[in-house]
Amino acid sequence: MSIAQAPATSLRVLRFDRVQRDAHWANALLFFSLMFTAIPLYFGSFFGIVLPRHLIEMIHLWSGLALPLPIIISWIGPWGKAMRRDVRRINYWTREEIRWMRTLGRSRLEADKFNPGQKLNAIFVGASIFVMLVTGAMLQWFRFFPVPWRSGATFVHDLFAYAISFVVVGHIVMALTHRDTLRSIFNGRVSRSWAERHAARWLREEQPDHTER
Amino acid sequence: MSVESHRGAPKEPQNGVNVGRRVFLGLAALGALGVAFGNSVHNFVGDAVGSGLGGLLPGGDRFRIYSITGTYPKIKRDKYRLKVSGLVDHPTTFTLADLQSMPKTSFTKAFQCVTGWRVPDVHWEGVKLSDLLDRVGVKSGAVAVSFDSYDNADTESLTLEQAHLPDVIVAYSMLGAPVTTEHGGPVRLYVAPMFGYKSLKWLSGIRVVDAIEPGFWEQNGYPVNGWLDGTTGPNNPDPGLT
C-alpha cells in the first residue's frame, strides 16, 4: 500500500513482508512434518501407530528435500528484496553485537532489526538445514558412501536433530513470551514503540524522518 | 509496494564482521568431521561408557526398527511353527520347544545395518542353521536356502555354503531375552557376517532349493551377498565392523 492510503499503519513499522512471512510458515510446516515423521522412524516403538512406515519415510524424505526451498525462493528473484536485506543484516555483525553476544547481553547495544541472539538462531538454523540435507541425502542414497561414513552421517544427523529441536523449542518459548514480536510474523508489523525499545538502530535506518522528528 | 521499501536501503555495514559465514562454515565443518570420524568417536564413547549409557547419546546404540509391511506380525510362542521343506529328506515342522531342545549356540556380535547404524555387543542365542539342515537332511542338487517370513512380505536367501557358516543361526533369544516381536520374534534369522537385511525377522519357513532366489531387499537393489565388508567374503571380514 502507498503512503497516502495508509496514514494509520505508518505508525506501525513493517518488520516482515508477505514473502518473508510465507517463507517462515512454509519452513515451520516442513520442520514439523520432519519432526513428527522423525519420531516414529527414530523410536521404533512409536511406529505403525498412525501410518505405515514407508509412507512416513516418504513424507520425511520429501519434506527434507523441500526444506531449503522456502528460504531459497524467498531470497532469489525480484520479490526477495526484504529477505536479502535481512540475510545481510543477520550475517554482518558490528563489534558491539559481538561483544553483546560474548557478554550474554550484558553490554550496551543499540539493537539492529534482530538482536545478536536472534541472528545466531537464524544462522544456526540455516547451517543446520544444510548439514541435515547433506547427511540425510547420504542416508537415503547410502550406496555411494563407505559404511563408516554412513555411520558418521547417522551420528551427525542424530546430533543435529537434537540440537535443532532444542533451538526450535527455545524459539517458540521466546515467541510466546514476547507477544508484540510474535504478532509481526502474522501481520508483518511492529509498533514504533516496540521498534524504539528492541530495534532502535533499525528504526533509525528505516525511518530517519520519524526518528528525527 | 510497502512504505518501507521506498526508503533508502540500509547502509552496507562498512566494518561489520561476517559472523554468518563463519558460523555456517564452522557448523558445516563440524558436520563433515562428524561424518568422517563420528563412527570412531561413537565407538570410543560406546567402549568408554558402555552400551547402556551409549544408547542414550545421540547416534547411540539403538536399533531402528524396520518392517516392510508397517506392522508387526504377532505370533504366540506356543503357536509358532517353522516349516522346513524343499530338497530335504525329511520335511519337518518345528515348534519353538523343538528348536530349544536342539544343541544351543550363543555368541555376542554386532548388528550392522547397511544404512550405517550399528548396535555393538548384541547377545544372540539359537540353533545353528547348519544343525537344522543336518537334522532334515539336504538332498543332492540343492544349491541354496530360501527363507520366508510371517509378515508375508520379506524373503531372504543364502547359498548352501553360506548357510553352513557357524555364525548363521535361527535365533530365539536376543539381548539376553526371548526375541521380542519388534525384533522379529519369537524366532528370527541372524546372519552375523552380513548386513542386517539378511537377518530376516519372523521366520516362518526354510526352503532348500536348487537356485538362489533373490529376497525382498535384493529385488530392491541390495546385494544378494550382503557381506559386511562389501566384497570379499566371510574369510576376510572388515575388522572395524565385527
PDB file of N, CA, C and O in Angstrom, chain A residues 20-58:
ATOM      1  N   GLN A  20       8.414 -12.956   3.269  1.00  0.00           N
ATOM      2  CA  GLN A  20       9.153 -13.495   4.418  1.00  0.00           C
ATOM      3  C   GLN A  20       8.242 -14.274   5.352  1.00  0.00           C
ATOM      4  O   GLN A  20       8.619 -15.309   5.887  1.00  0.00           O
ATOM      5  N   ARG A  21       7.017 -13.731   5.541  1.00  0.00           N
ATOM      6  CA  ARG A  21       6.077 -14.427   6.433  1.00  0.00           C
ATOM      7  C   ARG A  21       5.689 -15.782   5.855  1.00  0.00           C
ATOM      8  O   ARG A  21       5.671 -16.803   6.550  1.00  0.00           O
ATOM      9  N   ASP A  22       5.401 -15.791   4.556  1.00  0.00           N
ATOM     10  CA  ASP A  22       5.042 -17.065   3.921  1.00  0.00           C
ATOM     11  C   ASP A  22       6.212 -18.047   3.991  1.00  0.00           C
ATOM     12  O   ASP A  22       6.025 -19.240   4.255  1.00  0.00           O
ATOM     13  N   ALA A  23       7.428 -17.534   3.763  1.00  0.00           N
ATOM     14  CA  ALA A  23       8.605 -18.406   3.812  1.00  0.00           C
ATOM     15  C   ALA A  23       8.759 -18.978   5.219  1.00  0.00           C
ATOM     16  O   ALA A  23       9.043 -20.172   5.388  1.00  0.00           O
ATOM     17  N   HIS A  24       8.537 -18.128   6.222  1.00  0.00           N
ATOM     18  CA  HIS A  24       8.662 -18.602   7.607  1.00  0.00           C
ATOM     19  C   HIS A  24       7.684 -19.729   7.893  1.00  0.00           C
ATOM     20  O   HIS A  24       8.047 -20.758   8.460  1.00  0.00           O
ATOM     21  N   TRP A  25       6.422 -19.542   7.467  1.00  0.00           N
ATOM     22  CA  TRP A  25       5.424 -20.554   7.815  1.00  0.00           C
ATOM     23  C   TRP A  25       5.575 -21.820   6.983  1.00  0.00           C
ATOM     24  O   TRP A  25       5.315 -22.928   7.470  1.00  0.00           O
ATOM     25  N   ALA A  26       6.033 -21.659   5.744  1.00  0.00           N
ATOM     26  CA  ALA A  26       6.311 -22.862   4.932  1.00  0.00           C
ATOM     27  C   ALA A  26       7.450 -23.647   5.577  1.00  0.00           C
ATOM     28  O   ALA A  26       7.410 -24.878   5.688  1.00  0.00           O
ATOM     29  N   ASN A  27       8.459 -22.909   6.032  1.00  0.00           N
ATOM     30  CA  ASN A  27       9.595 -23.538   6.695  1.00  0.00           C
ATOM     31  C   ASN A  27       9.150 -24.257   7.977  1.00  0.00           C
ATOM     32  O   ASN A  27       9.547 -25.389   8.244  1.00  0.00           O
ATOM     33  N   ALA A  28       8.290 -23.576   8.747  1.00  0.00           N
ATOM     34  CA  ALA A  28       7.812 -24.164  10.006  1.00  0.00           C
ATOM     35  C   ALA A  28       6.997 -25.430   9.742  1.00  0.00           C
ATOM     36  O   ALA A  28       7.149 -26.445  10.432  1.00  0.00           O
ATOM     37  N   LEU A  29       6.150 -25.355   8.704  1.00  0.00           N
ATOM     38  CA  LEU A  29       5.318 -26.517   8.357  1.00  0.00           C
ATOM     39  C   LEU A  29       6.196 -27.718   7.994  1.00  0.00           C
ATOM     40  O   LEU A  29       5.995 -28.836   8.480  1.00  0.00           O
ATOM     41  N   LEU A  30       7.202 -27.467   7.160  1.00  0.00           N
ATOM     42  CA  LEU A  30       8.105 -28.545   6.760  1.00  0.00           C
ATOM     43  C   LEU A  30       8.877 -29.065   7.962  1.00  0.00           C
ATOM     44  O   LEU A  30       9.082 -30.273   8.108  1.00  0.00           O
ATOM     45  N   PHE A  31       9.284 -28.144   8.849  1.00  0.00           N
ATOM     46  CA  PHE A  31      10.017 -28.584  10.025  1.00  0.00           C
ATOM     47  C   PHE A  31       9.173 -29.529  10.885  1.00  0.00           C
ATOM     48  O   PHE A  31       9.646 -30.576  11.315  1.00  0.00           O
ATOM     49  N   PHE A  32       7.904 -29.143  11.112  1.00  0.00           N
ATOM     50  CA  PHE A  32       7.075 -30.004  11.960  1.00  0.00           C
ATOM     51  C   PHE A  32       6.755 -31.323  11.273  1.00  0.00           C
ATOM     52  O   PHE A  32       6.679 -32.363  11.922  1.00  0.00           O
ATOM     53  N   SER A  33       6.597 -31.286   9.970  1.00  0.00           N
ATOM     54  CA  SER A  33       6.420 -32.535   9.234  1.00  0.00           C
ATOM     55  C   SER A  33       7.637 -33.433   9.437  1.00  0.00           C
ATOM     56  O   SER A  33       7.509 -34.640   9.702  1.00  0.00           O
ATOM     57  N   LEU A  34       8.824 -32.836   9.382  1.00  0.00           N
ATOM     58  CA  LEU A  34      10.051 -33.617   9.572  1.00  0.00           C
ATOM     59  C   LEU A  34      10.140 -34.159  10.986  1.00  0.00           C
ATOM     60  O   LEU A  34      10.477 -35.318  11.205  1.00  0.00           O
ATOM     61  N   MET A  35       9.800 -33.300  11.966  1.00  0.00           N
ATOM     62  CA  MET A  35       9.946 -33.731  13.345  1.00  0.00           C
ATOM     63  C   MET A  35       8.952 -34.844  13.679  1.00  0.00           C
ATOM     64  O   MET A  35       9.322 -35.834  14.305  1.00  0.00           O
ATOM     65  N   PHE A  36       7.711 -34.674  13.233  1.00  0.00           N
ATOM     66  CA  PHE A  36       6.712 -35.680  13.587  1.00  0.00           C
ATOM     67  C   PHE A  36       6.928 -36.996  12.847  1.00  0.00           C
ATOM     68  O   PHE A  36       6.575 -38.056  13.349  1.00  0.00           O
ATOM     69  N   THR A  37       7.525 -36.937  11.661  1.00  0.00           N
ATOM     70  CA  THR A  37       7.828 -38.202  10.985  1.00  0.00           C
ATOM     71  C   THR A  37       9.130 -38.797  11.516  1.00  0.00           C
ATOM     72  O   THR A  37       9.337 -40.002  11.433  1.00  0.00           O
ATOM     73  N   ALA A  38      10.001 -37.943  12.078  1.00  0.00           N
ATOM     74  CA  ALA A  38      11.269 -38.466  12.618  1.00  0.00           C
ATOM     75  C   ALA A  38      11.016 -39.304  13.867  1.00  0.00           C
ATOM     76  O   ALA A  38      11.699 -40.298  14.094  1.00  0.00           O
ATOM     77  N   ILE A  39      10.042 -38.899  14.671  1.00  0.00           N
ATOM     78  CA  ILE A  39       9.824 -39.587  15.956  1.00  0.00           C
ATOM     79  C   ILE A  39       9.582 -41.089  15.757  1.00  0.00           C
ATOM     80  O   ILE A  39      10.289 -41.903  16.342  1.00  0.00           O
ATOM     81  N   PRO A  40       8.616 -41.492  14.915  1.00  0.00           N
ATOM     82  CA  PRO A  40       8.442 -42.944  14.747  1.00  0.00           C
ATOM     83  C   PRO A  40       9.606 -43.619  14.031  1.00  0.00           C
ATOM     84  O   PRO A  40       9.875 -44.803  14.277  1.00  0.00           O
ATOM     85  N   LEU A  41      10.311 -42.886  13.165  1.00  0.00           N
ATOM     86  CA  LEU A  41      11.453 -43.507  12.492  1.00  0.00           C
ATOM     87  C   LEU A  41      12.582 -43.737  13.482  1.00  0.00           C
ATOM     88  O   LEU A  41      13.367 -44.669  13.351  1.00  0.00           O
ATOM     89  N   TYR A  42      12.651 -42.865  14.473  1.00  0.00           N
ATOM     90  CA  TYR A  42      13.770 -42.885  15.403  1.00  0.00           C
ATOM     91  C   TYR A  42      13.488 -43.782  16.597  1.00  0.00           C
ATOM     92  O   TYR A  42      14.344 -44.520  17.049  1.00  0.00           O
ATOM     93  N   PHE A  43      12.290 -43.691  17.106  1.00  0.00           N
ATOM     94  CA  PHE A  43      11.902 -44.510  18.254  1.00  0.00           C
ATOM     95  C   PHE A  43      10.937 -45.571  17.743  1.00  0.00           C
ATOM     96  O   PHE A  43       9.752 -45.310  17.568  1.00  0.00           O
ATOM     97  N   GLY A  44      11.478 -46.765  17.492  1.00  0.00           N
ATOM     98  CA  GLY A  44      10.724 -47.809  16.819  1.00  0.00           C
ATOM     99  C   GLY A  44       9.377 -48.103  17.429  1.00  0.00           C
ATOM    100  O   GLY A  44       8.416 -48.415  16.729  1.00  0.00           O
ATOM    101  N   SER A  45       9.284 -47.955  18.758  1.00  0.00           N
ATOM    102  CA  SER A  45       8.053 -48.375  19.416  1.00  0.00           C
ATOM    103  C   SER A  45       6.867 -47.495  19.046  1.00  0.00           C
ATOM    104  O   SER A  45       5.717 -47.874  19.251  1.00  0.00           O
ATOM    105  N   PHE A  46       7.140 -46.277  18.483  1.00  0.00           N
ATOM    106  CA  PHE A  46       6.030 -45.389  18.132  1.00  0.00           C
ATOM    107  C   PHE A  46       5.422 -45.736  16.783  1.00  0.00           C
ATOM    108  O   PHE A  46       4.359 -45.270  16.429  1.00  0.00           O
ATOM    109  N   PHE A  47       6.183 -46.499  15.986  1.00  0.00           N
ATOM    110  CA  PHE A  47       5.771 -46.541  14.585  1.00  0.00           C
ATOM    111  C   PHE A  47       4.702 -47.604  14.331  1.00  0.00           C
ATOM    112  O   PHE A  47       4.465 -48.483  15.131  1.00  0.00           O
ATOM    113  N   GLY A  48       4.031 -47.449  13.232  1.00  0.00           N
ATOM    114  CA  GLY A  48       2.929 -48.339  12.918  1.00  0.00           C
ATOM    115  C   GLY A  48       1.636 -47.908  13.584  1.00  0.00           C
ATOM    116  O   GLY A  48       0.598 -48.500  13.358  1.00  0.00           O
ATOM    117  N   ILE A  49       1.724 -46.840  14.400  1.00  0.00           N
ATOM    118  CA  ILE A  49       0.532 -46.408  15.118  1.00  0.00           C
ATOM    119  C   ILE A  49      -0.399 -45.649  14.185  1.00  0.00           C
ATOM    120  O   ILE A  49      -1.597 -45.863  14.170  1.00  0.00           O
ATOM    121  N   VAL A  50       0.162 -44.751  13.393  1.00  0.00           N
ATOM    122  CA  VAL A  50      -0.676 -43.883  12.570  1.00  0.00           C
ATOM    123  C   VAL A  50      -0.583 -44.237  11.086  1.00  0.00           C
ATOM    124  O   VAL A  50      -1.578 -44.480  10.430  1.00  0.00           O
ATOM    125  N   LEU A  51       0.644 -44.273  10.582  1.00  0.00           N
ATOM    126  CA  LEU A  51       0.819 -44.500   9.159  1.00  0.00           C
ATOM    127  C   LEU A  51       1.818 -45.630   8.948  1.00  0.00           C
ATOM    128  O   LEU A  51       2.685 -45.859   9.780  1.00  0.00           O
ATOM    129  N   PRO A  52       1.708 -46.318   7.807  1.00  0.00           N
ATOM    130  CA  PRO A  52       2.720 -47.333   7.515  1.00  0.00           C
ATOM    131  C   PRO A  52       4.096 -46.692   7.362  1.00  0.00           C
ATOM    132  O   PRO A  52       4.226 -45.552   6.927  1.00  0.00           O
ATOM    133  N   ARG A  53       5.094 -47.444   7.750  1.00  0.00           N
ATOM    134  CA  ARG A  53       6.447 -46.907   7.809  1.00  0.00           C
ATOM    135  C   ARG A  53       6.924 -46.287   6.499  1.00  0.00           C
ATOM    136  O   ARG A  53       7.512 -45.215   6.484  1.00  0.00           O
ATOM    137  N   HIS A  54       6.655 -46.956   5.393  1.00  0.00           N
ATOM    138  CA  HIS A  54       7.259 -46.438   4.160  1.00  0.00           C
ATOM    139  C   HIS A  54       6.622 -45.119   3.747  1.00  0.00           C
ATOM    140  O   HIS A  54       7.271 -44.255   3.161  1.00  0.00           O
ATOM    141  N   LEU A  55       5.348 -44.920   4.161  1.00  0.00           N
ATOM    142  CA  LEU A  55       4.700 -43.628   3.920  1.00  0.00           C
ATOM    143  C   LEU A  55       5.356 -42.546   4.776  1.00  0.00           C
ATOM    144  O   LEU A  55       5.631 -41.435   4.311  1.00  0.00           O
ATOM    145  N   ILE A  56       5.627 -42.902   6.043  1.00  0.00           N
ATOM    146  CA  ILE A  56       6.313 -41.963   6.935  1.00  0.00           C
ATOM    147  C   ILE A  56       7.681 -41.601   6.365  1.00  0.00           C
ATOM    148  O   ILE A  56       8.080 -40.444   6.348  1.00  0.00           O
ATOM    149  N   GLU A  57       8.379 -42.612   5.855  1.00  0.00           N
ATOM    150  CA  GLU A  57       9.693 -42.360   5.252  1.00  0.00           C
ATOM    151  C   GLU A  57       9.590 -41.403   4.070  1.00  0.00           C
ATOM    152  O   GLU A  57      10.406 -40.498   3.927  1.00  0.00           O
ATOM    153  N   MET A  58       8.567 -41.633   3.239  1.00  0.00           N
ATOM    154  CA  MET A  58       8.410 -40.781   2.053  1.00  0.00           C
ATOM    155  C   MET A  58       8.117 -39.338   2.459  1.00  0.00           C
ATOM    156  O   MET A  58       8.678 -38.394   1.893  1.00  0.00           O
TER     157      MET A  58
END
